[in-house]
Short mmCIF file of C-alpha atoms and ligand atoms in Angstrom, two decimals:
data_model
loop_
_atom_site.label_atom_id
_atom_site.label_comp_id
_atom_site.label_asym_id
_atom_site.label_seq_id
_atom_site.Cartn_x
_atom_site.Cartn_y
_atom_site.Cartn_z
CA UNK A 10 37.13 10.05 -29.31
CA UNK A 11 39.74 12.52 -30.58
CA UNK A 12 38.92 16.13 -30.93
CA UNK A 13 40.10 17.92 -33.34
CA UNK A 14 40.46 21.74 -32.64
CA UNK A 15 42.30 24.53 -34.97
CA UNK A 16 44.92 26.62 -32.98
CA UNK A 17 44.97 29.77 -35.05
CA UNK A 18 43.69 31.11 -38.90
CA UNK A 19 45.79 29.70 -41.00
CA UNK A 20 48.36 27.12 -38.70
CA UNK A 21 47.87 25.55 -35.49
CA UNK A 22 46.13 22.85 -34.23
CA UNK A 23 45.55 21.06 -31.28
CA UNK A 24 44.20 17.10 -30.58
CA UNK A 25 42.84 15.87 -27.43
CA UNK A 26 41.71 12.83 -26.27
CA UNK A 27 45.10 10.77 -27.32
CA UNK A 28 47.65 8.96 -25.22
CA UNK A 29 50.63 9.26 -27.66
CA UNK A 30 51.66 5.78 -26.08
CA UNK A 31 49.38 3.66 -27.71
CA UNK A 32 47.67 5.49 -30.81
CA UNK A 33 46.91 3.33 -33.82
CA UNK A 34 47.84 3.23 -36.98
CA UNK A 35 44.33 4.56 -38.53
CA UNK A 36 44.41 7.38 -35.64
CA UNK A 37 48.24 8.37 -36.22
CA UNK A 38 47.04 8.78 -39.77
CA UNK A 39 44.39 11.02 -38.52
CA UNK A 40 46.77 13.40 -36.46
CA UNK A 41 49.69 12.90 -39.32
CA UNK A 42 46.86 14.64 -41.32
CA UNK A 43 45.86 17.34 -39.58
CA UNK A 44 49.83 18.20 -38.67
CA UNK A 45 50.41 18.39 -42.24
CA UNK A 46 47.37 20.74 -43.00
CA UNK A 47 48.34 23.26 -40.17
CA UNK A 48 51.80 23.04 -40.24
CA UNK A 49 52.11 22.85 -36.07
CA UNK A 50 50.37 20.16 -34.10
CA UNK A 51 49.74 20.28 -30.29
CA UNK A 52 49.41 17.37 -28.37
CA UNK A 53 48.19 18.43 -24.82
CA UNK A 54 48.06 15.89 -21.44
CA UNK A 55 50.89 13.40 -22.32
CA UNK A 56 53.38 11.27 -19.76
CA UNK A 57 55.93 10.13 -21.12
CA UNK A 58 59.73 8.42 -20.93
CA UNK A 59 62.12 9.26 -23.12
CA UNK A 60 61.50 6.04 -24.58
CA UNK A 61 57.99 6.36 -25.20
CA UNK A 62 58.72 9.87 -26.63
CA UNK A 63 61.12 8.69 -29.07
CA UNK A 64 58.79 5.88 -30.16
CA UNK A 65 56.24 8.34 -30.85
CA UNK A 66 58.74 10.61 -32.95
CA UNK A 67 59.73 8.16 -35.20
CA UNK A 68 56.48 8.01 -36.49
CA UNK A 69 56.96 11.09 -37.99
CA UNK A 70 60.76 10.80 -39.93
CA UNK A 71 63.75 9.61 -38.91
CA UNK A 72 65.08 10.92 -35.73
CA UNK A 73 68.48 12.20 -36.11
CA UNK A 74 71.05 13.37 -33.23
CA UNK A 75 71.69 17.52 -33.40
CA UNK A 76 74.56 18.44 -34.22
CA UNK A 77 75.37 20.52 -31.07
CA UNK A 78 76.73 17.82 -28.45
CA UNK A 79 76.94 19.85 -25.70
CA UNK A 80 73.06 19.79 -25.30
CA UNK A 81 72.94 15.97 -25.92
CA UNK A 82 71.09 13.80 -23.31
CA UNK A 83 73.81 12.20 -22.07
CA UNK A 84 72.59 8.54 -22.45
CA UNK A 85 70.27 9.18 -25.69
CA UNK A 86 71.90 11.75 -28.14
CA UNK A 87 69.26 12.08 -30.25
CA UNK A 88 67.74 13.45 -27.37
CA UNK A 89 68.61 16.98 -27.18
CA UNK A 90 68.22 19.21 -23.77
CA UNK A 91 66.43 22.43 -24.00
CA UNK A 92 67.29 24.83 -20.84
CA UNK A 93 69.18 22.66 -19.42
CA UNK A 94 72.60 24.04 -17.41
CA UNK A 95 71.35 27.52 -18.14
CA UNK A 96 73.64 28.77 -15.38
CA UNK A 97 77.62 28.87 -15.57
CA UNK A 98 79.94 27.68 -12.53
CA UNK A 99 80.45 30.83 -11.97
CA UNK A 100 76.44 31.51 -11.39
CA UNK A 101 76.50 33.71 -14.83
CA UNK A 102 73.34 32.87 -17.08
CA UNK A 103 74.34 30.91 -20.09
CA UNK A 104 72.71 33.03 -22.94
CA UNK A 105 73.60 30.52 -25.85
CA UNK A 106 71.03 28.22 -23.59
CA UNK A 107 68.77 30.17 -22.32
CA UNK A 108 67.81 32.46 -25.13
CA UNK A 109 68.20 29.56 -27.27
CA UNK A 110 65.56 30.20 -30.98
CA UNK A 111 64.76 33.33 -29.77
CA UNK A 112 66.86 35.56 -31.56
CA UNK A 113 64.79 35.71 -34.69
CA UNK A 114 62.25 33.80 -36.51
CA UNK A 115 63.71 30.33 -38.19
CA UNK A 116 63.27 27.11 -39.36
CA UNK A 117 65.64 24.25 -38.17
CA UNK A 118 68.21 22.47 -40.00
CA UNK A 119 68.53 24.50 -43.27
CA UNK A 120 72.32 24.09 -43.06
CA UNK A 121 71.60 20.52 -43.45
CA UNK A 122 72.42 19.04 -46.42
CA UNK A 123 68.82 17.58 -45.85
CA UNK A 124 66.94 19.74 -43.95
CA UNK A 125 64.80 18.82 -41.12
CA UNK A 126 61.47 17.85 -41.70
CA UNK A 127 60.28 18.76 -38.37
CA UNK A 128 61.31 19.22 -34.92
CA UNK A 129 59.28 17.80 -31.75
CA UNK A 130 59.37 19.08 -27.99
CA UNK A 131 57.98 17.81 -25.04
CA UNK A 132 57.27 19.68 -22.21
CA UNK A 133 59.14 18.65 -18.88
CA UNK A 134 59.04 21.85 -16.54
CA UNK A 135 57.08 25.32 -17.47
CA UNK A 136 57.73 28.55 -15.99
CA UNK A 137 55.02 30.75 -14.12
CA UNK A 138 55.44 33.04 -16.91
CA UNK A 139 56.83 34.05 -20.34
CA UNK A 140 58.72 31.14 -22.49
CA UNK A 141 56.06 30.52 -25.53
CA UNK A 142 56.84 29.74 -28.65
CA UNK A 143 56.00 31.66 -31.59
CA UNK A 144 55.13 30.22 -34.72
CA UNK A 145 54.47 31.95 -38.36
CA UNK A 146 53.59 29.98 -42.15
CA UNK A 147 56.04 30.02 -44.90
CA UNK A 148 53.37 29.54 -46.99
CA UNK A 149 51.41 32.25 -45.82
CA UNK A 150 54.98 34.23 -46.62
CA UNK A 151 55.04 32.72 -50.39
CA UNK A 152 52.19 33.74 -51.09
CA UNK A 153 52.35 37.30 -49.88
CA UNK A 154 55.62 37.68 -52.00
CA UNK A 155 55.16 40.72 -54.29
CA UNK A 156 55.27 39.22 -58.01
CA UNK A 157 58.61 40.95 -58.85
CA UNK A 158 60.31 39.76 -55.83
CA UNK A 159 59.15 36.39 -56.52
CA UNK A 160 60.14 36.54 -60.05
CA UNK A 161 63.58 37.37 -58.87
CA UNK A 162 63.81 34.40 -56.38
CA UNK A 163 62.67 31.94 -58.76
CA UNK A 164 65.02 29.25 -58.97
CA UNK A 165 68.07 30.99 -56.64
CA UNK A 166 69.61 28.97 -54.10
CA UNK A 167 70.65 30.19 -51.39
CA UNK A 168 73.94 28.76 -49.32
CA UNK A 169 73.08 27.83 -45.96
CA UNK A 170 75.45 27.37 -42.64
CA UNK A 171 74.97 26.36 -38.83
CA UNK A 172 76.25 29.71 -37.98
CA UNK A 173 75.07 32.00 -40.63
CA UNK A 174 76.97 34.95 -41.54
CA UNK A 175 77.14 36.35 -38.16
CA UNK A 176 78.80 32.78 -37.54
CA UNK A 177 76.55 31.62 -34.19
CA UNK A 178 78.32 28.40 -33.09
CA UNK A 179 77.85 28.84 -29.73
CA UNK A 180 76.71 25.65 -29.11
CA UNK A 181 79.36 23.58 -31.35
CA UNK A 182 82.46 21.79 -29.84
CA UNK A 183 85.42 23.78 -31.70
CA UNK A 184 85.78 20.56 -34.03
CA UNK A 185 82.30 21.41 -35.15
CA UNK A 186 82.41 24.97 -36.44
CA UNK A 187 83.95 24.52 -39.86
CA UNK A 188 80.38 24.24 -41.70
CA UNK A 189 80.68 23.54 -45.27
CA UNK A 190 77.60 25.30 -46.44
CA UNK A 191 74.59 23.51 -48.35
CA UNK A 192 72.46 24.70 -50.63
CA UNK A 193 68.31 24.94 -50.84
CA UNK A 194 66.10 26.31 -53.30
CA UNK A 195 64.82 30.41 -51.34
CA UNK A 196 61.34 29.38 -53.09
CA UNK A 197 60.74 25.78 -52.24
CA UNK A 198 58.04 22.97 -53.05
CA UNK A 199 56.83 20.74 -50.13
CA UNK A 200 57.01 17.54 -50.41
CA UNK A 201 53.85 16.17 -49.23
CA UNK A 202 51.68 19.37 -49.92
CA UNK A 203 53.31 20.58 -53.43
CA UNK A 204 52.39 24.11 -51.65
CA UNK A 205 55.18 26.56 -52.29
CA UNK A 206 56.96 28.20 -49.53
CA UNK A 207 59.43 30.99 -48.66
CA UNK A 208 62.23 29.01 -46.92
CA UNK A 209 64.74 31.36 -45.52
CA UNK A 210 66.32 31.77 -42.80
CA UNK A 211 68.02 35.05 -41.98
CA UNK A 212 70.33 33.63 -39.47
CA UNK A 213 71.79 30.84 -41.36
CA UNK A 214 72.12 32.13 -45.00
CA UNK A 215 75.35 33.47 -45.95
CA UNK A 216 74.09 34.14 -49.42
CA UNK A 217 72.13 34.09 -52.48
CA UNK A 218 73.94 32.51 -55.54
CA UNK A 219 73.96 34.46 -58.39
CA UNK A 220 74.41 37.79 -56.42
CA UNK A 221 77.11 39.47 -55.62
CA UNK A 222 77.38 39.92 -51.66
CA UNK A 223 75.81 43.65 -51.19
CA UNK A 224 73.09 42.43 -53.15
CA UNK A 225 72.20 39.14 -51.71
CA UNK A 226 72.63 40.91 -47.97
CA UNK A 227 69.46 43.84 -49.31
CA UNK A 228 67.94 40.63 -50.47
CA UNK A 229 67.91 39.08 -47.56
CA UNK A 230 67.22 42.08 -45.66
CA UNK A 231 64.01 42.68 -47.29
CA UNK A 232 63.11 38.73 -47.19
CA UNK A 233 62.96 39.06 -43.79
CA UNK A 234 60.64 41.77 -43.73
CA UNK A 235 58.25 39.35 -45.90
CA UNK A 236 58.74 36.20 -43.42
CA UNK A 237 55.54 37.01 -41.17
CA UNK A 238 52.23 37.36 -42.26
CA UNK A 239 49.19 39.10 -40.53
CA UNK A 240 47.15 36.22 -39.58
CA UNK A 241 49.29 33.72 -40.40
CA UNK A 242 50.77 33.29 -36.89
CA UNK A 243 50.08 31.38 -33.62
CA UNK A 244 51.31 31.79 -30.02
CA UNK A 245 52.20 28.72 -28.00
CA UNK A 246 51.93 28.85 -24.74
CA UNK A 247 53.24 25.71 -22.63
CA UNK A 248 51.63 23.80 -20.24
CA UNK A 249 53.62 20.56 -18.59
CA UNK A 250 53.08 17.65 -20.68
CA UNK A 251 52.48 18.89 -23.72
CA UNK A 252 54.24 17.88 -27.40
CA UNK A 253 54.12 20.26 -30.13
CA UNK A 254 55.60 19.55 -33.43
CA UNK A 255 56.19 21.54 -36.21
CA UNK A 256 56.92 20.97 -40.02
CA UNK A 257 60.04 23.18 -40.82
CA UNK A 258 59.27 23.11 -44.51
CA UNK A 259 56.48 25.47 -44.11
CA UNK A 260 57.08 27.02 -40.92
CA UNK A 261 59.03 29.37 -38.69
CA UNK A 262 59.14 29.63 -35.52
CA UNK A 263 60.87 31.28 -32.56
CA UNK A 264 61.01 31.38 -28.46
CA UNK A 265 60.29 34.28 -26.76
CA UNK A 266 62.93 34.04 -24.49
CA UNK A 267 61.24 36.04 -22.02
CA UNK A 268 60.88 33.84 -18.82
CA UNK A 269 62.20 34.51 -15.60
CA UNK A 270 65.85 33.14 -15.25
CA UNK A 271 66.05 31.63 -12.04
CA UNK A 272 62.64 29.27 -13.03
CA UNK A 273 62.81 25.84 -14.92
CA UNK A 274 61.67 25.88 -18.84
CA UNK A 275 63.02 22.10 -19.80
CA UNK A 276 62.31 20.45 -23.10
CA UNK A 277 63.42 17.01 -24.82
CA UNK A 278 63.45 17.92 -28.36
CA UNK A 279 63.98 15.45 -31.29
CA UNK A 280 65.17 16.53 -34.92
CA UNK A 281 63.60 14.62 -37.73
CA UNK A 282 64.02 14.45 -41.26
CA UNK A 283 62.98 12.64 -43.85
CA UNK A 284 65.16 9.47 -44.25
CA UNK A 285 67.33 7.55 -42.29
CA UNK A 286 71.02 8.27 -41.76
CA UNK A 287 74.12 7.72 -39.55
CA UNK A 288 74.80 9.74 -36.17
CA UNK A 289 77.74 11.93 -36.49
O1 AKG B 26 62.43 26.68 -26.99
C1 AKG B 26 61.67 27.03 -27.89
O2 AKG B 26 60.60 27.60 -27.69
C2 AKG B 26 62.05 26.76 -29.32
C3 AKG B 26 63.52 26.72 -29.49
C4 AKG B 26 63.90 26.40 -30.90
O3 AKG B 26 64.05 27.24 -31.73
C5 AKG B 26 64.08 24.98 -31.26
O4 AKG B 26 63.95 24.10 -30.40
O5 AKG B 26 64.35 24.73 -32.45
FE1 FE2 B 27 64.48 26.35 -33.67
#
C-alpha cells in the first residue's frame, strides 16, 4: 500500500511503501501526481544502482548530462557527483564542492535555453549533522507579489547565465565559461499546473530587459526579498537512501552547507528537462 504523507503547508511530500525499482505504471502516476501538487517529492528507504536510479529518473523527463564536467561520474555523465573530492591535494577544502547550492536560494538550469524541469538526488552517505536541503514555492512567491510589482514584471524577460553577474563558473572547464545568456519570462506559467510562478534566480540573472542596468539590479534586489514565503517552505533533512526530487518551475531550493567537513555528504544527482536532447 503506498502512503501518502504531506511534508510541509504548502510543498513537500513524502511516499512510503514503494521500491522505486519496480513501481507500475498506475502507481508512478500516483506519485507523478502528488510530486506535481507539492512541488518536492520524498522517496524514503530506496537501494539502488546507478542504473536502477537512472531508470527511475527518466520517468520523470529526459535526463540530460550537467554542464559542469568536472563533477561527472566518470563512467555515466549524466550522473553528476555531489561532495565528491571536497578536499584539494593539498588537503585545502574545495568550497566550489562543498558549499555547492548553498549560497542562496535557486532553481536549476535557468541559464538553459530550456530550463530544467526538475532535478533528482539520491542519498549515498549522510553526515551526523547539518547538510539539509532547504526548499521554498515560487508559487507561494507569485502570489505574494505586491500588485504593482507584478504589474511591472508582467511580460519582462529576464537574461539568464551559468555564472550570473557575479560570474560563478567555478565548476566549468575554461572552454565552458563563455555563456551566451538565454532568456525566460520573470513571471512564468507552468506547464502542467498553468499556476503562475516567480522564476528568478538572483545568482544567474544578469538582467531584466527593458531596464537599464541600475534599475534591473534594485529590481532584482527587491525580487529577492519576495522569493520566500512564510509557510511556504520545507526543511529536508537526509537520511541514507533517500530520493527527493524537486520541480524547478515552481520551486527553490538551497543546501545548508553547514555539515562538518571532514564527514561524507555524497549524492548522485540527475538533471531533467522536458524533452530529449544531445549531450554536450
Ligand atoms: O546538495 C544540496 O542539498 C542541493 C545542491 C543543489 O543546489 C543542487 O543539487 O542543485
Ligand atoms: Fe541547485
Amino acid at each position: 500500500m503506498i502512503e501518502v504523507r504531506r511534508l510541509g503547508p504548502q510543498i513537500g511530500v513524502e511516499i512510503r511503501g514503494v521500491d522505486v525499482r519496480t513501481l507500475d505504471d498506475a502507481d508512478f502516476a500516483a506519485i507523478y501526481r502528488a510530486w506535481l501538487d507539492a512541488n518536492v517529492l520524498v522517496v524514503p528507504d530506496q537501494d539502488l544502482t546507478i542504473e536502477q536510479f537512472l531508470r527511475y529518473s527518466r520517468r520523470f523527463g529526459a535526463v540530460h548530462p550537467h554542464p559542469s564536467k568536472m563533477t561527472r561520474h566518470p563512467d555515466y555523465p549524466e550522473i553528476t557527483l555531489l561532495g565528491v573530492d571536497k578536499f584539494k591535494p593539498d588537503g585545502a577544502l574545495d568550497l566550489a564542492i562543498y558549499r555547492r547550492g548553498a549560497e542562496g536560494w535557486h532553481t536549476d538550469g535557468a541559464y538553459d535555453e530550456e530550463p530544467f524541469k526538475a532535478t533528482q538526488l539520491y542519498a549515498l552517505a549522510i553526515p551526523s549533522r547539518g547538510g539539509d536541503t532547504l526548499f521554498a514555492s515560487m508559487y507561494a512567491a507569485h502570489d505574494a507579489l505586491p500588485p504593482r510589482l507584478a504589474r511591472r514584471l508582467d511580460g519582462r524577460l529576464g537574461a539568464f547565465t551559468y555564472g550570473g553577474r557575479r560570474k560563478t563558473t567555478a565548476l566549468l572547464n575554461d572552454e565552458d565559461r563563455d555563456w551566451k545568456p538565454v532568456f525566460h519570462p520573470i513571471i512564468r506559467t507552468h506547464p502542467e499546473t498553468g499556476k503562475k510562478a516567480l522564476y528568478f534566480d538572483p545568482g544567474k540573472i544578469l538582467g531584466i530587459e527593458g531596464l537599464d542596468e541600475a534599475e534591473s539590479d534594485a529590481l532584482i534586489e527587491e525580487l529577492t526579498g519576495h522569493m520566500i514565503q512564510p509557510g511556504a517552505e520545507y526543511r529536508h533533512r537526509w537520511r541514507k537512501g533517500d530520493i527527493v526530487i524537486w520541480d524547478n518551475r515552481c520551486s527553490y531550493h538551497r543546501a545548508a552547507g553547514d555539515y562538518p567537513p571532514e564527514e561524507d555528504r555524497i549524492h548522485w544527482r540527475v538533471s531533467i528537462k522536458e524533452c530529449a536532447g544531445s549531450a554536450p
